[in-house]
PDB file of C-alpha atoms in Angstrom:
ATOM      1  CA  UNK A   1      -0.146  -0.209  -0.013  1.00  0.00           C
ATOM      2  CA  UNK A   2       1.216   3.415  -0.874  1.00  0.00           C
ATOM      3  CA  UNK A   3       0.831   6.027   1.763  1.00  0.00           C
ATOM      4  CA  UNK A   4       0.279   9.502  -0.065  1.00  0.00           C
ATOM      5  CA  UNK A   5       0.432  12.951   2.028  1.00  0.00           C
ATOM      6  CA  UNK A   6      -1.465  15.430   0.314  1.00  0.00           C
ATOM      7  CA  UNK A   7      -0.525  19.429   1.449  1.00  0.00           C
ATOM      8  CA  UNK A   8      -3.716  21.532   0.418  1.00  0.00           C
ATOM      9  CA  UNK A   9      -4.108  23.476   3.366  1.00  0.00           C
ATOM     10  CA  UNK A  10      -3.131  26.784   1.237  1.00  0.00           C
ATOM     11  CA  UNK A  11      -5.897  26.384  -1.240  1.00  0.00           C
ATOM     12  CA  UNK A  12      -8.759  28.225   0.067  1.00  0.00           C
ATOM     13  CA  UNK A  13     -10.229  30.336  -3.066  1.00  0.00           C
ATOM     14  CA  UNK A  14     -10.421  30.080  -6.909  1.00  0.00           C
ATOM     15  CA  UNK A  15      -8.959  27.985  -9.469  1.00  0.00           C
ATOM     16  CA  UNK A  16      -6.692  25.970  -6.634  1.00  0.00           C
ATOM     17  CA  UNK A  17      -9.560  25.576  -4.497  1.00  0.00           C
ATOM     18  CA  UNK A  18     -11.604  24.210  -7.658  1.00  0.00           C
ATOM     19  CA  UNK A  19      -8.997  22.264  -8.925  1.00  0.00           C
ATOM     20  CA  UNK A  20      -8.006  20.594  -5.594  1.00  0.00           C
ATOM     21  CA  UNK A  21     -11.727  19.718  -4.756  1.00  0.00           C
ATOM     22  CA  UNK A  22     -12.259  17.836  -8.275  1.00  0.00           C
ATOM     23  CA  UNK A  23      -8.593  16.251  -7.742  1.00  0.00           C
ATOM     24  CA  UNK A  24      -9.733  15.047  -4.466  1.00  0.00           C
ATOM     25  CA  UNK A  25     -13.316  13.920  -5.275  1.00  0.00           C
ATOM     26  CA  UNK A  26     -11.803  11.825  -8.224  1.00  0.00           C
ATOM     27  CA  UNK A  27      -9.614   9.995  -5.572  1.00  0.00           C
ATOM     28  CA  UNK A  28     -12.388   7.993  -4.660  1.00  0.00           C
ATOM     29  CA  UNK A  29     -13.063   6.408  -8.090  1.00  0.00           C
ATOM     30  CA  UNK A  30      -9.593   6.082  -8.969  1.00  0.00           C
ATOM     31  CA  UNK A  31      -7.825   4.859  -5.905  1.00  0.00           C
ATOM     32  CA  UNK A  32      -7.581   0.933  -4.637  1.00  0.00           C
ATOM     33  CA  UNK A  33      -4.494   0.381  -2.913  1.00  0.00           C
ATOM     34  CA  UNK A  34      -3.039   3.926  -1.706  1.00  0.00           C
ATOM     35  CA  UNK A  35      -3.804   5.503   1.846  1.00  0.00           C
ATOM     36  CA  UNK A  36      -3.933   9.285   1.712  1.00  0.00           C
ATOM     37  CA  UNK A  37      -3.487  11.716   4.518  1.00  0.00           C
ATOM     38  CA  UNK A  38      -5.020  15.098   3.335  1.00  0.00           C
ATOM     39  CA  UNK A  39      -4.281  18.482   4.978  1.00  0.00           C
ATOM     40  CA  UNK A  40      -6.687  20.936   4.053  1.00  0.00           C
ATOM     41  CA  UNK A  41      -8.191  24.232   5.481  1.00  0.00           C
ATOM     42  CA  UNK A  42     -11.120  24.397   7.603  1.00  0.00           C
ATOM     43  CA  UNK A  43     -14.507  25.692   6.119  1.00  0.00           C
ATOM     44  CA  UNK A  44     -14.021  25.867   2.224  1.00  0.00           C
ATOM     45  CA  UNK A  45     -15.544  22.590   0.932  1.00  0.00           C
ATOM     46  CA  UNK A  46     -13.180  19.645   1.851  1.00  0.00           C
ATOM     47  CA  UNK A  47     -15.047  18.400   4.731  1.00  0.00           C
ATOM     48  CA  UNK A  48     -17.982  17.082   2.056  1.00  0.00           C
ATOM     49  CA  UNK A  49     -15.673  15.489  -0.016  1.00  0.00           C
ATOM     50  CA  UNK A  50     -16.309  11.357   0.281  1.00  0.00           C
ATOM     51  CA  UNK A  51     -12.585  10.125   0.374  1.00  0.00           C
ATOM     52  CA  UNK A  52     -11.235   6.742  -0.016  1.00  0.00           C
ATOM     53  CA  UNK A  53     -11.342   4.050   2.834  1.00  0.00           C
ATOM     54  CA  UNK A  54      -8.625   4.379   5.332  1.00  0.00           C
ATOM     55  CA  UNK A  55      -8.242   8.140   4.390  1.00  0.00           C
ATOM     56  CA  UNK A  56      -6.788  10.495   7.362  1.00  0.00           C
ATOM     57  CA  UNK A  57      -7.496  14.244   7.198  1.00  0.00           C
ATOM     58  CA  UNK A  58      -5.827  17.303   9.327  1.00  0.00           C
ATOM     59  CA  UNK A  59      -7.959  20.172   9.387  1.00  0.00           C
ATOM     60  CA  UNK A  60      -5.908  23.324   9.358  1.00  0.00           C
ATOM     61  CA  UNK A  61      -8.167  26.002  11.309  1.00  0.00           C
ATOM     62  CA  UNK A  62      -5.208  28.387  11.969  1.00  0.00           C
ATOM     63  CA  UNK A  63      -4.898  31.730  10.678  1.00  0.00           C
ATOM     64  CA  UNK A  64      -3.542  32.275   7.041  1.00  0.00           C
ATOM     65  CA  UNK A  65      -1.572  35.482   8.187  1.00  0.00           C
ATOM     66  CA  UNK A  66       1.971  35.401   6.906  1.00  0.00           C
ATOM     67  CA  UNK A  67       3.353  35.090  10.133  1.00  0.00           C
ATOM     68  CA  UNK A  68       0.991  32.337  11.610  1.00  0.00           C
ATOM     69  CA  UNK A  69       1.334  30.080   8.364  1.00  0.00           C
ATOM     70  CA  UNK A  70       5.266  30.233   8.122  1.00  0.00           C
ATOM     71  CA  UNK A  71       5.238  29.329  11.758  1.00  0.00           C
ATOM     72  CA  UNK A  72       2.625  26.226  10.700  1.00  0.00           C
ATOM     73  CA  UNK A  73       5.176  25.673   7.654  1.00  0.00           C
ATOM     74  CA  UNK A  74       8.167  25.245   9.349  1.00  0.00           C
ATOM     75  CA  UNK A  75       7.368  23.690  12.794  1.00  0.00           C
ATOM     76  CA  UNK A  76       3.842  21.955  12.950  1.00  0.00           C
ATOM     77  CA  UNK A  77       3.756  20.638   9.334  1.00  0.00           C
ATOM     78  CA  UNK A  78       6.936  18.904   8.999  1.00  0.00           C
ATOM     79  CA  UNK A  79       5.898  17.019  12.130  1.00  0.00           C
ATOM     80  CA  UNK A  80       2.321  15.972  11.300  1.00  0.00           C
ATOM     81  CA  UNK A  81       3.501  14.629   8.041  1.00  0.00           C
ATOM     82  CA  UNK A  82       6.249  12.690   9.467  1.00  0.00           C
ATOM     83  CA  UNK A  83       3.967  11.003  12.050  1.00  0.00           C
ATOM     84  CA  UNK A  84       1.931   9.832   9.010  1.00  0.00           C
ATOM     85  CA  UNK A  85       5.085   8.373   7.614  1.00  0.00           C
ATOM     86  CA  UNK A  86       4.271   8.915   3.658  1.00  0.00           C
ATOM     87  CA  UNK A  87       6.011   7.126   0.870  1.00  0.00           C
ATOM     88  CA  UNK A  88       4.984  10.388  -1.106  1.00  0.00           C
ATOM     89  CA  UNK A  89       4.282  14.175  -0.588  1.00  0.00           C
ATOM     90  CA  UNK A  90       2.068  15.611  -2.839  1.00  0.00           C
ATOM     91  CA  UNK A  91       2.138  19.486  -2.536  1.00  0.00           C
ATOM     92  CA  UNK A  92      -0.266  21.223  -4.042  1.00  0.00           C
ATOM     93  CA  UNK A  93      -0.515  25.004  -4.499  1.00  0.00           C
ATOM     94  CA  UNK A  94       3.480  25.077  -5.113  1.00  0.00           C
ATOM     95  CA  UNK A  95       4.008  24.287  -1.303  1.00  0.00           C
ATOM     96  CA  UNK A  96       6.195  21.482  -0.281  1.00  0.00           C
ATOM     97  CA  UNK A  97       8.660  20.597   2.837  1.00  0.00           C
ATOM     98  CA  UNK A  98      12.011  22.176   3.051  1.00  0.00           C
ATOM     99  CA  UNK A  99      13.535  18.533   4.630  1.00  0.00           C
ATOM    100  CA  UNK A 100      10.594  16.100   3.722  1.00  0.00           C
ATOM    101  CA  UNK A 101      10.773  12.595   5.420  1.00  0.00           C
ATOM    102  CA  UNK A 102       9.681  11.227   1.721  1.00  0.00           C
ATOM    103  CA  UNK A 103      10.133  11.980  -1.937  1.00  0.00           C
ATOM    104  CA  UNK A 104       8.123  14.702  -3.115  1.00  0.00           C
ATOM    105  CA  UNK A 105       6.278  16.272  -5.958  1.00  0.00           C
ATOM    106  CA  UNK A 106       5.351  20.017  -5.910  1.00  0.00           C
ATOM    107  CA  UNK A 107       2.469  20.644  -8.438  1.00  0.00           C
ATOM    108  CA  UNK A 108       2.290  24.239  -9.316  1.00  0.00           C
ATOM    109  CA  UNK A 109      -1.452  25.576 -10.113  1.00  0.00           C
TER     110      UNK A 109
END
């Protein structure tokens, strides 16, 4: 089983939000052996998506101010992702980890 962490906590509006919601909705139809850990923001519609079985989520409810989000990205996020133990990290919205605990793909919207 492939364990994939998806970083989408910074995608809250516009094309990034719509594209990510559509991608996550499609996962249930195309995924059979992967386990997903999705980190997304609170109150943007992600909660309503039916994810594949065994998926885990972390809901980022912190502020999106530059200072608060920088702290989250530098201190909290690496630990949250490392605790999941992913094989791959998929950073949506051009965000990734500076010292990833797994192979990493950064996708630019």
